[in-house]
Short mmCIF file of C-alpha atoms (C1' of nucleotides) in Angstrom, two decimals:
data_model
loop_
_atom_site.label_atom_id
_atom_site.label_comp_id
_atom_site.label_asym_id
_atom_site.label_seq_id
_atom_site.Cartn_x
_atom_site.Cartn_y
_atom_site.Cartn_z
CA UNK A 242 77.32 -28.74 70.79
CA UNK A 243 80.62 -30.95 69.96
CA UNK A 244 78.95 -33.58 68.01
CA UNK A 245 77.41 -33.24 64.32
CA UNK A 246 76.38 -36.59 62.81
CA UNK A 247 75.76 -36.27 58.61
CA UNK A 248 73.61 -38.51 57.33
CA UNK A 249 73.10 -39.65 53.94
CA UNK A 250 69.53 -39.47 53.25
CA UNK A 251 67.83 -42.76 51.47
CA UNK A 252 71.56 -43.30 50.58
CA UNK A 253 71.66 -46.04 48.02
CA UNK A 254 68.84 -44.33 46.27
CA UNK A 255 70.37 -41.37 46.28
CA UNK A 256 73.40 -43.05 44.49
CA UNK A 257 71.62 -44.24 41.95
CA UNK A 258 69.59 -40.93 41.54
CA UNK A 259 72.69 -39.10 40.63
CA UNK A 260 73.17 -41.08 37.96
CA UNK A 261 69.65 -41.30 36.52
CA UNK A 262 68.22 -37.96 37.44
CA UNK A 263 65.09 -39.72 35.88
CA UNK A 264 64.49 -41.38 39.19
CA UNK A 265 63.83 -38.07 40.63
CA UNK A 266 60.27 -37.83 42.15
CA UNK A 267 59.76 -41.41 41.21
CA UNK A 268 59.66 -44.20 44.00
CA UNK A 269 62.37 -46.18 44.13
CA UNK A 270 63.82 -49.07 46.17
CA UNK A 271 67.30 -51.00 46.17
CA UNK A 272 67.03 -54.53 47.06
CA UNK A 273 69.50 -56.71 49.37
CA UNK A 274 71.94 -59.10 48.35
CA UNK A 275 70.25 -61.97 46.08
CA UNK A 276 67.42 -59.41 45.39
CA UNK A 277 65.73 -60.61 48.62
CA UNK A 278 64.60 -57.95 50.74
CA UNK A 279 64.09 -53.95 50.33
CA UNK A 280 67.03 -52.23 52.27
CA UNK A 281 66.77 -48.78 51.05
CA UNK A 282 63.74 -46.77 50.02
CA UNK A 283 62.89 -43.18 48.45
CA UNK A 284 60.50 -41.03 50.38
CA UNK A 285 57.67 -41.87 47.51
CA UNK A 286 58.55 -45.37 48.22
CA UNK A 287 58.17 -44.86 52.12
CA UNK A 288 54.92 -43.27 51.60
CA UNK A 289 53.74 -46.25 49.49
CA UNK A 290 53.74 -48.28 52.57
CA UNK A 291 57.08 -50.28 51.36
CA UNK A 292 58.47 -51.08 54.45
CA UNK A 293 62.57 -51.25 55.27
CA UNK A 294 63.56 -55.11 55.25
CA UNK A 295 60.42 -56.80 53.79
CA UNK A 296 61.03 -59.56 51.19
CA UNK A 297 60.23 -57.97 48.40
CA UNK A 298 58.10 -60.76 46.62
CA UNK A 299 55.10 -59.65 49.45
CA UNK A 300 55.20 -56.13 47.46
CA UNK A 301 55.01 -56.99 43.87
CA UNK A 302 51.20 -56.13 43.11
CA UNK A 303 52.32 -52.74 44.61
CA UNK A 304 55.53 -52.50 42.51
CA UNK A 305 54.14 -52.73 39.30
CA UNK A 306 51.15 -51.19 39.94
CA UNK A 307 53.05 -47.61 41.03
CA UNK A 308 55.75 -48.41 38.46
CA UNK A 309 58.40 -48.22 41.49
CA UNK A 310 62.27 -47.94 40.31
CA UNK A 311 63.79 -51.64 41.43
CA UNK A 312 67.15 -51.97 41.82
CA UNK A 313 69.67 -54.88 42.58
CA UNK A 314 72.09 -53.75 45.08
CA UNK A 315 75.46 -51.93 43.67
CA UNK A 316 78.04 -51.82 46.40
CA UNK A 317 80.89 -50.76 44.34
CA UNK A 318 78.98 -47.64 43.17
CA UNK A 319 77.80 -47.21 47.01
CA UNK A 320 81.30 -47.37 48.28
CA UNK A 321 82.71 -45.13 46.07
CA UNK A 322 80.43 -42.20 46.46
CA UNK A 323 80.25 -42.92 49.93
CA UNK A 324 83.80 -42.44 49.56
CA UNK A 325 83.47 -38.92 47.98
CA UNK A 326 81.05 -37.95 50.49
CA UNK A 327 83.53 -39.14 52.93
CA UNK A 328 86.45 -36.54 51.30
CA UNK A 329 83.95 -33.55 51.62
CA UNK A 330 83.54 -33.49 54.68
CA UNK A 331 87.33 -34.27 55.48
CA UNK A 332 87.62 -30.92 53.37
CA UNK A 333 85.88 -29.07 55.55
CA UNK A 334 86.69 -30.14 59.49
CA UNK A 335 89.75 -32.25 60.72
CA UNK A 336 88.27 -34.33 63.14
CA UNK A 337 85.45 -37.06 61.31
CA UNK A 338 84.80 -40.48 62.18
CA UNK A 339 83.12 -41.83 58.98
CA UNK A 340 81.00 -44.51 61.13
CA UNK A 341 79.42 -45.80 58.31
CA UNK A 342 78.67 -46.10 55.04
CA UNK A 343 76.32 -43.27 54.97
CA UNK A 344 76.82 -41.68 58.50
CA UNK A 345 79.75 -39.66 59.55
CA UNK A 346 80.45 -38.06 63.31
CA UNK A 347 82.38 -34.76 63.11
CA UNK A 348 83.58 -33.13 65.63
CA UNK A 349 83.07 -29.46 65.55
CA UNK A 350 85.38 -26.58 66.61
CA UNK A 351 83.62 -23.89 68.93
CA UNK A 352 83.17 -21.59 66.20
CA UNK A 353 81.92 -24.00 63.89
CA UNK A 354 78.98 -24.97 65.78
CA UNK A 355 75.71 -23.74 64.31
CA UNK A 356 73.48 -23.74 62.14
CA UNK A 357 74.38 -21.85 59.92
CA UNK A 358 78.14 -23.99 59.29
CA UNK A 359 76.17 -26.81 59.34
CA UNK A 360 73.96 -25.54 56.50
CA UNK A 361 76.94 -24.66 54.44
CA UNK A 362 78.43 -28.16 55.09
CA UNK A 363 75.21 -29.83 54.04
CA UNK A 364 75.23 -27.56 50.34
CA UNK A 365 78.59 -28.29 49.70
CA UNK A 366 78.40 -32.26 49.64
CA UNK A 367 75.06 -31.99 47.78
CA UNK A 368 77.03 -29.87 45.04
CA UNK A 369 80.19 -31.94 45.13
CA UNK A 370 78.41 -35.24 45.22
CA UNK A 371 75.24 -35.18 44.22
CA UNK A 372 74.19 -36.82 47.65
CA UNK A 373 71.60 -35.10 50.18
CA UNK A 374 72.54 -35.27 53.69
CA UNK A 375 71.05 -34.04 56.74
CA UNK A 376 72.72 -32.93 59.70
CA UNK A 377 71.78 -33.41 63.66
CA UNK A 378 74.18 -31.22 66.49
CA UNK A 379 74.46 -32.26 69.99
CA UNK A 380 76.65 -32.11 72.53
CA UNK A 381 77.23 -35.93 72.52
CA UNK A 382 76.76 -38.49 69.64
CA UNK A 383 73.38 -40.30 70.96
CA UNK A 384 72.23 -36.42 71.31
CA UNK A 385 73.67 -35.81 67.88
CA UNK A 386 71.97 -38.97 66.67
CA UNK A 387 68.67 -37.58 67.85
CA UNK A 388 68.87 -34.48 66.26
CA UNK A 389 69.44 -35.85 62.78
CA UNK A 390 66.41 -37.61 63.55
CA UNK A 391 64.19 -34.13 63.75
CA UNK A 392 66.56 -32.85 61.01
CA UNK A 393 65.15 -35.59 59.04
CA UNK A 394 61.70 -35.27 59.42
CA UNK A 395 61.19 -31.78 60.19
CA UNK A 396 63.73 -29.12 59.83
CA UNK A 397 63.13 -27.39 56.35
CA UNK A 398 67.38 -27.18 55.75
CA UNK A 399 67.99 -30.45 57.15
CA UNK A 400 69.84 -29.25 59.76
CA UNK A 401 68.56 -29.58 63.50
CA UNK A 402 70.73 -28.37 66.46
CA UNK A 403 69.82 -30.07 70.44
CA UNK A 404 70.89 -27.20 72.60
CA UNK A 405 70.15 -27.45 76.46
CA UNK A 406 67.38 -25.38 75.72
CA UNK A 407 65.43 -27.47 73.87
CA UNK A 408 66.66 -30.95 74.72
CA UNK A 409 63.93 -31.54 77.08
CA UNK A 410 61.04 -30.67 74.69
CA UNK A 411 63.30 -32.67 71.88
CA UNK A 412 63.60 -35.72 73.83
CA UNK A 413 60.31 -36.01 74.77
CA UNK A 414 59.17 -36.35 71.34
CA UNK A 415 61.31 -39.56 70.53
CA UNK A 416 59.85 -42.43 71.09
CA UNK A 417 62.76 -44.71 73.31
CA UNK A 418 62.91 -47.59 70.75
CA UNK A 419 64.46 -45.01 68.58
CA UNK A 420 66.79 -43.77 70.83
CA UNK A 421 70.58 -45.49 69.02
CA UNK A 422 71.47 -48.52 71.83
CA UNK A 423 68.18 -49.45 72.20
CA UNK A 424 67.10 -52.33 69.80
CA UNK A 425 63.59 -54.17 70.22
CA UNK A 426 64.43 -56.40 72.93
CA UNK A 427 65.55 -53.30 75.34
CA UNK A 428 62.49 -51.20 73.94
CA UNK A 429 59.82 -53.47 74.79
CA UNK A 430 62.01 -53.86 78.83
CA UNK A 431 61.74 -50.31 79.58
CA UNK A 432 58.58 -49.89 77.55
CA UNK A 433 56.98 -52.79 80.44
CA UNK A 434 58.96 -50.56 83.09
CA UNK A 435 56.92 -47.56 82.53
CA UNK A 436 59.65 -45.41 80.45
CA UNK A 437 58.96 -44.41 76.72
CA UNK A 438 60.21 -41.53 75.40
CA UNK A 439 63.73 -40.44 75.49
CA UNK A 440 63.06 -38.04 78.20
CA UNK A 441 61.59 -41.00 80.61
CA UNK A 442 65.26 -43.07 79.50
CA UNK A 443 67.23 -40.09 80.80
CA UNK A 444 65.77 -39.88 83.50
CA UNK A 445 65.61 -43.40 84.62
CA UNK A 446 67.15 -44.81 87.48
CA UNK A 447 70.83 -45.86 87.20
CA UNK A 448 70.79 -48.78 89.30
CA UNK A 449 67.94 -50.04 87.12
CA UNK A 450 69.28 -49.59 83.96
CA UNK A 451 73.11 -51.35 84.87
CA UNK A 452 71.40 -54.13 85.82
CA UNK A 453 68.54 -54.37 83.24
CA UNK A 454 70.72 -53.18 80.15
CA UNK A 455 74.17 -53.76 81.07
CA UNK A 456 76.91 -51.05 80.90
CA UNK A 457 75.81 -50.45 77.79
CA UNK A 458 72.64 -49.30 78.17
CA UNK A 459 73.80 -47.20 81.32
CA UNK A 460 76.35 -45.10 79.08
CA UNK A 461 73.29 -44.36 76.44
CA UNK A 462 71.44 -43.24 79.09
CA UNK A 463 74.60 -40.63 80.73
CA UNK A 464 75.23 -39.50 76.83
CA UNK A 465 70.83 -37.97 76.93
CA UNK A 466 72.31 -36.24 80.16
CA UNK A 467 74.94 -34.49 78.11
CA UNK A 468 77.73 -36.35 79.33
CA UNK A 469 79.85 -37.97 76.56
CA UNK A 470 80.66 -41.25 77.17
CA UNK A 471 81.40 -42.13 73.07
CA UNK A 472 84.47 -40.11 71.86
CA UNK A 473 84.86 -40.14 68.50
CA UNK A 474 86.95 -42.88 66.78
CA UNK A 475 88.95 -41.35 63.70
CA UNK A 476 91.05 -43.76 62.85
CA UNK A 477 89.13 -47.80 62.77
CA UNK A 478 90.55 -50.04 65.02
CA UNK A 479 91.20 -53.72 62.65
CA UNK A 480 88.94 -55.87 62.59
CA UNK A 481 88.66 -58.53 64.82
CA UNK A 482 86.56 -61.02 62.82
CA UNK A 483 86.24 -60.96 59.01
CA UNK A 484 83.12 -62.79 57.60
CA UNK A 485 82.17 -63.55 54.15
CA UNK A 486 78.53 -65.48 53.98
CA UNK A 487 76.01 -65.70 51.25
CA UNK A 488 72.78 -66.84 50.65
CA UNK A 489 72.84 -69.06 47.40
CA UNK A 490 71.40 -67.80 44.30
CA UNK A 491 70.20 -71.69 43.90
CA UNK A 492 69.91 -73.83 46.88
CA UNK A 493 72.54 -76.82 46.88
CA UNK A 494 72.57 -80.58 47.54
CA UNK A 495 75.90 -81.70 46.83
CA UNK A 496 79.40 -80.77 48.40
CA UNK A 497 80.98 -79.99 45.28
CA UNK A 498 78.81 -77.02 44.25
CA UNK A 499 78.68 -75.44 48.54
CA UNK A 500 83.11 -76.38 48.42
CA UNK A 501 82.78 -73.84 45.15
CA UNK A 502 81.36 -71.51 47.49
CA UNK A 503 83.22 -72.01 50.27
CA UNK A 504 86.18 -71.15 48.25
CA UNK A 505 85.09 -68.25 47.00
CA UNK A 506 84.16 -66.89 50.07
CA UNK A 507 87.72 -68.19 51.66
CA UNK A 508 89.20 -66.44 49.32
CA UNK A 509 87.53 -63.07 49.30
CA UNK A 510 88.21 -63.28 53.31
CA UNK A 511 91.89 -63.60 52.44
CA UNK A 512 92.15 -60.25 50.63
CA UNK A 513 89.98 -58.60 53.15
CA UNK A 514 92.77 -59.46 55.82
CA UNK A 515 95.78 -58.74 53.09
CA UNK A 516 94.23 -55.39 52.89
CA UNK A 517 94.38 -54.33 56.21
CA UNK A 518 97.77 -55.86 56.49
CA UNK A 519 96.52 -58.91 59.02
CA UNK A 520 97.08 -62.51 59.25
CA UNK A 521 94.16 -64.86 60.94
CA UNK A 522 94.94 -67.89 63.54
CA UNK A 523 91.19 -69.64 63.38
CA UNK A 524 89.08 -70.49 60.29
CA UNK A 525 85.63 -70.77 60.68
CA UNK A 526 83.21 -72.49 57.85
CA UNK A 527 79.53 -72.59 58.62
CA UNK A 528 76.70 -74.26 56.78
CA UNK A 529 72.91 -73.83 56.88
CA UNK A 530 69.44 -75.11 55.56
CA UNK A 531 67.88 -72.55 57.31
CA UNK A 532 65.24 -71.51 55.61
CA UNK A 533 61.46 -70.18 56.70
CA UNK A 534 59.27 -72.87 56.05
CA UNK A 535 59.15 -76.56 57.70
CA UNK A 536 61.23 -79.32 56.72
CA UNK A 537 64.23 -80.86 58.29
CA UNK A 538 67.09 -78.09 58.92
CA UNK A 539 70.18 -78.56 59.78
CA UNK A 540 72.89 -76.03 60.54
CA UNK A 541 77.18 -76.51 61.82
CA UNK A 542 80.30 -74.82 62.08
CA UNK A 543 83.75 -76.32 61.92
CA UNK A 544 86.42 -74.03 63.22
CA UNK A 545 90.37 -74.79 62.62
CA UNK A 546 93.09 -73.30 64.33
CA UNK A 547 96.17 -72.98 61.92
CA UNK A 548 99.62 -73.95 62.97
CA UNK A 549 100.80 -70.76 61.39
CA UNK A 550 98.71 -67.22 61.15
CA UNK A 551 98.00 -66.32 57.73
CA UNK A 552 96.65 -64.52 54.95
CA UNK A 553 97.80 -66.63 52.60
CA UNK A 554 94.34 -67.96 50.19
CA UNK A 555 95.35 -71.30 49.59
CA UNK A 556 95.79 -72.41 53.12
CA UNK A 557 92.28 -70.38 54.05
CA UNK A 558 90.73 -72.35 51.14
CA UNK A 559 92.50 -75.57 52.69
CA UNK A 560 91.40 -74.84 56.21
CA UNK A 561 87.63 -73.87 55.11
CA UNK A 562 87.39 -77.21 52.67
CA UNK A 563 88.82 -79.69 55.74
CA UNK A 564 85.95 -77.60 57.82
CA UNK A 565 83.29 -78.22 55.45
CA UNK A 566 84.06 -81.83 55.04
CA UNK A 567 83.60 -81.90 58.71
CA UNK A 568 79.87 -80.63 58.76
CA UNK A 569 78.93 -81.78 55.77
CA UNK A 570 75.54 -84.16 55.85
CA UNK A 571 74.30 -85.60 52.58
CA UNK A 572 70.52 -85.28 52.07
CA UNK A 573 69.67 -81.75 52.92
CA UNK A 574 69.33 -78.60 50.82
CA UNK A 575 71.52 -75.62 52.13
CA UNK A 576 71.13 -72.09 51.07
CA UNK A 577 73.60 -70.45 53.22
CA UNK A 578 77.39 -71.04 53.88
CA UNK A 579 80.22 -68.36 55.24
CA UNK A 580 83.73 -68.51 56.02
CA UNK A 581 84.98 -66.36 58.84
CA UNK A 582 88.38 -65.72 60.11
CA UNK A 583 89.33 -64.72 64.01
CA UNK A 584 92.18 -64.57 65.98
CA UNK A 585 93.46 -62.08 64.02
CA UNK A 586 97.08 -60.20 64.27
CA UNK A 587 99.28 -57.24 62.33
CA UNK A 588 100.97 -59.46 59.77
CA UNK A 589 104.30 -58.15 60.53
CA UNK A 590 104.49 -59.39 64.46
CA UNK A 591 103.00 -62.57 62.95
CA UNK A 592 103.63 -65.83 65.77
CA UNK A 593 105.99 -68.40 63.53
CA UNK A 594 105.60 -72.05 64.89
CA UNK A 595 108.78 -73.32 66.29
CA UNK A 596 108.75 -76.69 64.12
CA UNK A 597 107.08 -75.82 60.63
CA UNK A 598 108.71 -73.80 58.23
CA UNK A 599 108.70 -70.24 57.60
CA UNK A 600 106.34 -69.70 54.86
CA UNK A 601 108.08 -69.12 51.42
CA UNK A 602 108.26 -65.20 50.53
CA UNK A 603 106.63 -66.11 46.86
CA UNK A 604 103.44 -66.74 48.77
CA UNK A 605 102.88 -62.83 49.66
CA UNK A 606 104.50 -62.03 46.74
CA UNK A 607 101.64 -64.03 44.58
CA UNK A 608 99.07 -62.73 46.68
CA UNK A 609 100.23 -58.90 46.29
CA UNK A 610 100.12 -59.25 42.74
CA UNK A 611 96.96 -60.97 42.58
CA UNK A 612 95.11 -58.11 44.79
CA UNK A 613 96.68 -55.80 42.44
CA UNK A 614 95.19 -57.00 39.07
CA UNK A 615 91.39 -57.34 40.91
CA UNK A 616 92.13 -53.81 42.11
CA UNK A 617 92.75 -52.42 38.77
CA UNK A 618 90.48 -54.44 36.90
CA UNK A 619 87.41 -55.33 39.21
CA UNK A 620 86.91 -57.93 41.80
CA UNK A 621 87.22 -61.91 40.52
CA UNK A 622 89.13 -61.19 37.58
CA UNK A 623 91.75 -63.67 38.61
CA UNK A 624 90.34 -66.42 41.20
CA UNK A 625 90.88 -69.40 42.13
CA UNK A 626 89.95 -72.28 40.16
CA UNK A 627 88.28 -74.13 43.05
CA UNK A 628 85.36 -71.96 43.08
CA UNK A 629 84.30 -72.69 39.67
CA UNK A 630 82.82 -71.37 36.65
CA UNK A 631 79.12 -71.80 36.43
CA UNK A 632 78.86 -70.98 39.91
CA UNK A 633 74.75 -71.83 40.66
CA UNK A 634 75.13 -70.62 43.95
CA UNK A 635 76.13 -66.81 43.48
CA UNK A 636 73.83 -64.73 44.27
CA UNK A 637 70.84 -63.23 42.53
CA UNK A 638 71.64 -59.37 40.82
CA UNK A 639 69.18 -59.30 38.22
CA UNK A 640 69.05 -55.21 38.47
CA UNK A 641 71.83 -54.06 39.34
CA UNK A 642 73.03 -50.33 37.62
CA UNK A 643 76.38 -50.19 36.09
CA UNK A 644 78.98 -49.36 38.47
CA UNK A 645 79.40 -46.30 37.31
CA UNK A 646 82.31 -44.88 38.94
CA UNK A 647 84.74 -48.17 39.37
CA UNK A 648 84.64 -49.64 35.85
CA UNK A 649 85.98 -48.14 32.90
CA UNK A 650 83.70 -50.24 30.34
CA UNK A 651 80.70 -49.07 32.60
CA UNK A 652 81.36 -44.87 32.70
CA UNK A 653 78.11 -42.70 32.06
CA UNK A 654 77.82 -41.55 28.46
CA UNK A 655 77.29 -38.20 27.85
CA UNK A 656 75.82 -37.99 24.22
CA UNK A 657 76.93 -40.06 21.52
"C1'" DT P 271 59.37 -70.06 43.95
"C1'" DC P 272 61.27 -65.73 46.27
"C1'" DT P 273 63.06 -63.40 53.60
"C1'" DG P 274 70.88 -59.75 53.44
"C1'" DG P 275 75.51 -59.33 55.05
"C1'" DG P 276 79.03 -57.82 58.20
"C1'" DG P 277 80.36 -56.26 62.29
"C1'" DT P 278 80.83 -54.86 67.77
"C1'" DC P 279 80.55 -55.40 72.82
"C1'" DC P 280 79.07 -57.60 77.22
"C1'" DT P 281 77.99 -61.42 80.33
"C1'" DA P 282 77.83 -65.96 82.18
"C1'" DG P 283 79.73 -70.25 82.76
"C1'" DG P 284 83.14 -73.86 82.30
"C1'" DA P 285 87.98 -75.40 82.06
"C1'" DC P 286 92.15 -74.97 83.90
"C1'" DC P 287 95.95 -73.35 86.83
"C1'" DC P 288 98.32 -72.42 91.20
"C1'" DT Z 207 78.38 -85.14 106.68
"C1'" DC Z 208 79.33 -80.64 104.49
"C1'" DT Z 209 83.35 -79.55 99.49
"C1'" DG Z 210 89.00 -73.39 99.12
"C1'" DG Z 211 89.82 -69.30 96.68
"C1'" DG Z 212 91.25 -66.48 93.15
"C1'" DG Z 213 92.81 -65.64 88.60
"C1'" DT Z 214 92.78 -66.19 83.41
"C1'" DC Z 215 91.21 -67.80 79.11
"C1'" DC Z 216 87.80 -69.42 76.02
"C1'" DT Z 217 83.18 -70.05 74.18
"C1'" DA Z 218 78.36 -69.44 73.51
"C1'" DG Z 219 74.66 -66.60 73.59
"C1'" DG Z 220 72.42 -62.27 73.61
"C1'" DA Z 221 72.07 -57.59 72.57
"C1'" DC Z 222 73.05 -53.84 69.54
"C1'" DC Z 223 74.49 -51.16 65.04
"C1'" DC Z 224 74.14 -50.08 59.80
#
DNA sequence: TCTGGGGTCCTAGGACCC
DNA sequence: TCTGGGGTCCTAGGACCC
């Protein structure tokens, strides 16, 4: 056993359950951006049929009649506790991959793997954090990955450990579409090749599997054999693409109110890359009526390769409003536009173009201050004018909790 | 009326070069 | 009658993850 993966149970609920112990026992749900679909679900939720990623306007007769806990989605509270979570667990073993939000992969010292460390781990982050976890030991992730699973559902501590020893009876309890690598598409080709648990996966042919699920597929199915083919990856690689996209809280007709957009989202790309200390080559903006009824659609990208990589917001903004003029189309009503950036480099090593100039050092300097101010005092509290005021296209929050941890004005009260 | 957002990797095929 | 071969780079599309 190498492997434990921690797992943040119902984690967004959970988030909001530490600060509103009322929740507790109550079913509860946290919706996606825009309020549009449920993402996250309590266990009483779960067991009143609310499935994970339904639009939540199907479920309203349900909602109201079992008085279920609705809330808008509250990353900056999410972050930061995953955050704390994150710490814990730092505290307690050197070697963690935090692979996302609400998952971490630790590696575990010889004498630190059983049960009983694992237990201890799991009590400390619910007393430090407030958040339950459980926690699944194997001696490769996909195997640790599986055991969370049965921690999950069945282990009374939370804590589930795949040994050689049981692996076989383990594996051929899990149905393969829940095996991690294997998505619907894959399920449903080895599910019409006569394999269907976990157990039939690992022990499929090799030849098969290279050819039917790519490399990919072939290392999930050498990790159920116990041979490690994922090591884990403490420190992130950057990025290699950095999207912002939203669905508009009001669809839009007219180019002014999708360039607002776009220039929001331009420039929240811009401190995404400033933050990880990267300049981009290639601006991507994309457009889309795509919606889930009939009617004409219509969907484009424009992508512009800069003369000069940058972070710099202004010349994203530029390069994302020449896009958009691009694929612009009068006479259709978008809901969706994104800006993404590729081609992306450590901003020190940056590639200067022969025959432009340098750009001025006031340009970092003005960005470095702006990132400062939003850091201190919240996201958007200096933007760009571009993306204007009323802004009809944000998105949707009608329910979102205060963010408890991040804002000063919006701290839990204790008494008054 | 109302259906999320942000990533990764792999493969195939075309363009282009020598 | 009968098209060279091998390498690299880029893009689009498909699959997966949370």
């Amino acid at each position: 056993m190498s492997f434990a993966l921690v797992d943040c149970n119902n984690f967004y609920v959970s988030c909001e359950r530490v600060f509103d112990p009322g929740l507790e026992g109550r079913p509860v749900v946290v919706l996606s951006n825009n309020d549009g679909c449920i993402i996250a679900r309590s266990n009483e939720a779960k067991a009143l049929g609310l499935p994970m990623g339904a639009p939540v306007f199907r479920y309203r007769r349900v909602i109201r009649q079992h008085g279920v806990a609705v809330f808008s989605s509250n990353y900056a509270l999410y972050g930061d506790m995953s955050q704390r979570v994150m710490s814990t667990l730092q505290a307690a073993v050197p070697e963690v991959e935090a692979y996302s939000i609400d998952e971490a992969f630790l590696h575990l010292a010889p004498a630190l793997r059983t049960p009983a460390f694992a237990r201890d781990l799991r009590e400390r982050v619910w007393r430090w954090t407030g958040i339950p976890t459980s926690i699944g030991l194997g001696p490769t992730k996909t195997l640790a990955k599986i055991a969370n699973r049965f921690a999950k559902r069945h282990a009374p501590h939370g804590v589930c450990c795949l040994t050689a020893r049981n692996a076989d009876a383990l594996l051929a309890r899990v149905p393969v579409e829940d095996v991690w690598g294997i998505g619907p598409r894959y399920a449903a080709r080895l599910q019409a090749h006569g394999l269907r648990t976990a157990r039939d996966l690992r022990d499929a042919d090799d030849r098969w599997i290279r050819q039917h699920l790519t490399v990919v597929g072939l290392r999930t199915v050498w990790e159920l054999r116990g041979r490690s083919c994922l090591p884990l990856e403490q420190v992130r690689p950057p990025r290699k693409a950095i999207l912002c996209s939203r669905s508009f809280g009001t669809p839009q007709r007219d180019l002014a109110g999708i360039r607002e957009a776009v220039t929001a989202f331009a420039a929240r790309v811009g401190e995404k890359l400033r933050r990880q200390g990267s300049v981009a080559a290639v601006v991507s903006v994309f457009l889309t009526t795509k919606d889930h009824g009939p009617g004409p659609s219509y969907s484009n990208r424009a992508t512009t390769t800069l003369s000069i990589p940058t972070s710099y917001t202004p010349d994203l903004i530029r390069a994302a409003h020449a896009g958009l003029e691009r694929i612009y189309r009068p006479g259709f009503v978008y809901r969706k536009a994104g800006v993404m950036v590729t081609g992306i480099q450590p901003a020190p090593d940056r590639q200067g173009d022969l025959f432009a100039a340098p750009p001025a050092p006031e340009q970092s300097a003005l960005m470095d201050t702006i990132d400062a101010i939003n850091r201190r005092w919240g996201r958007g509290t200096l933007c760009f004018g571009a993306s204007g005021l009323d802004r009809p296209w944000q998105m949707n929050q009608q329910r979102r909790s205060p963010r408890f941890t991040t804002r000063w004005n919006e701290l839990p009260v204790a008494g008054t």
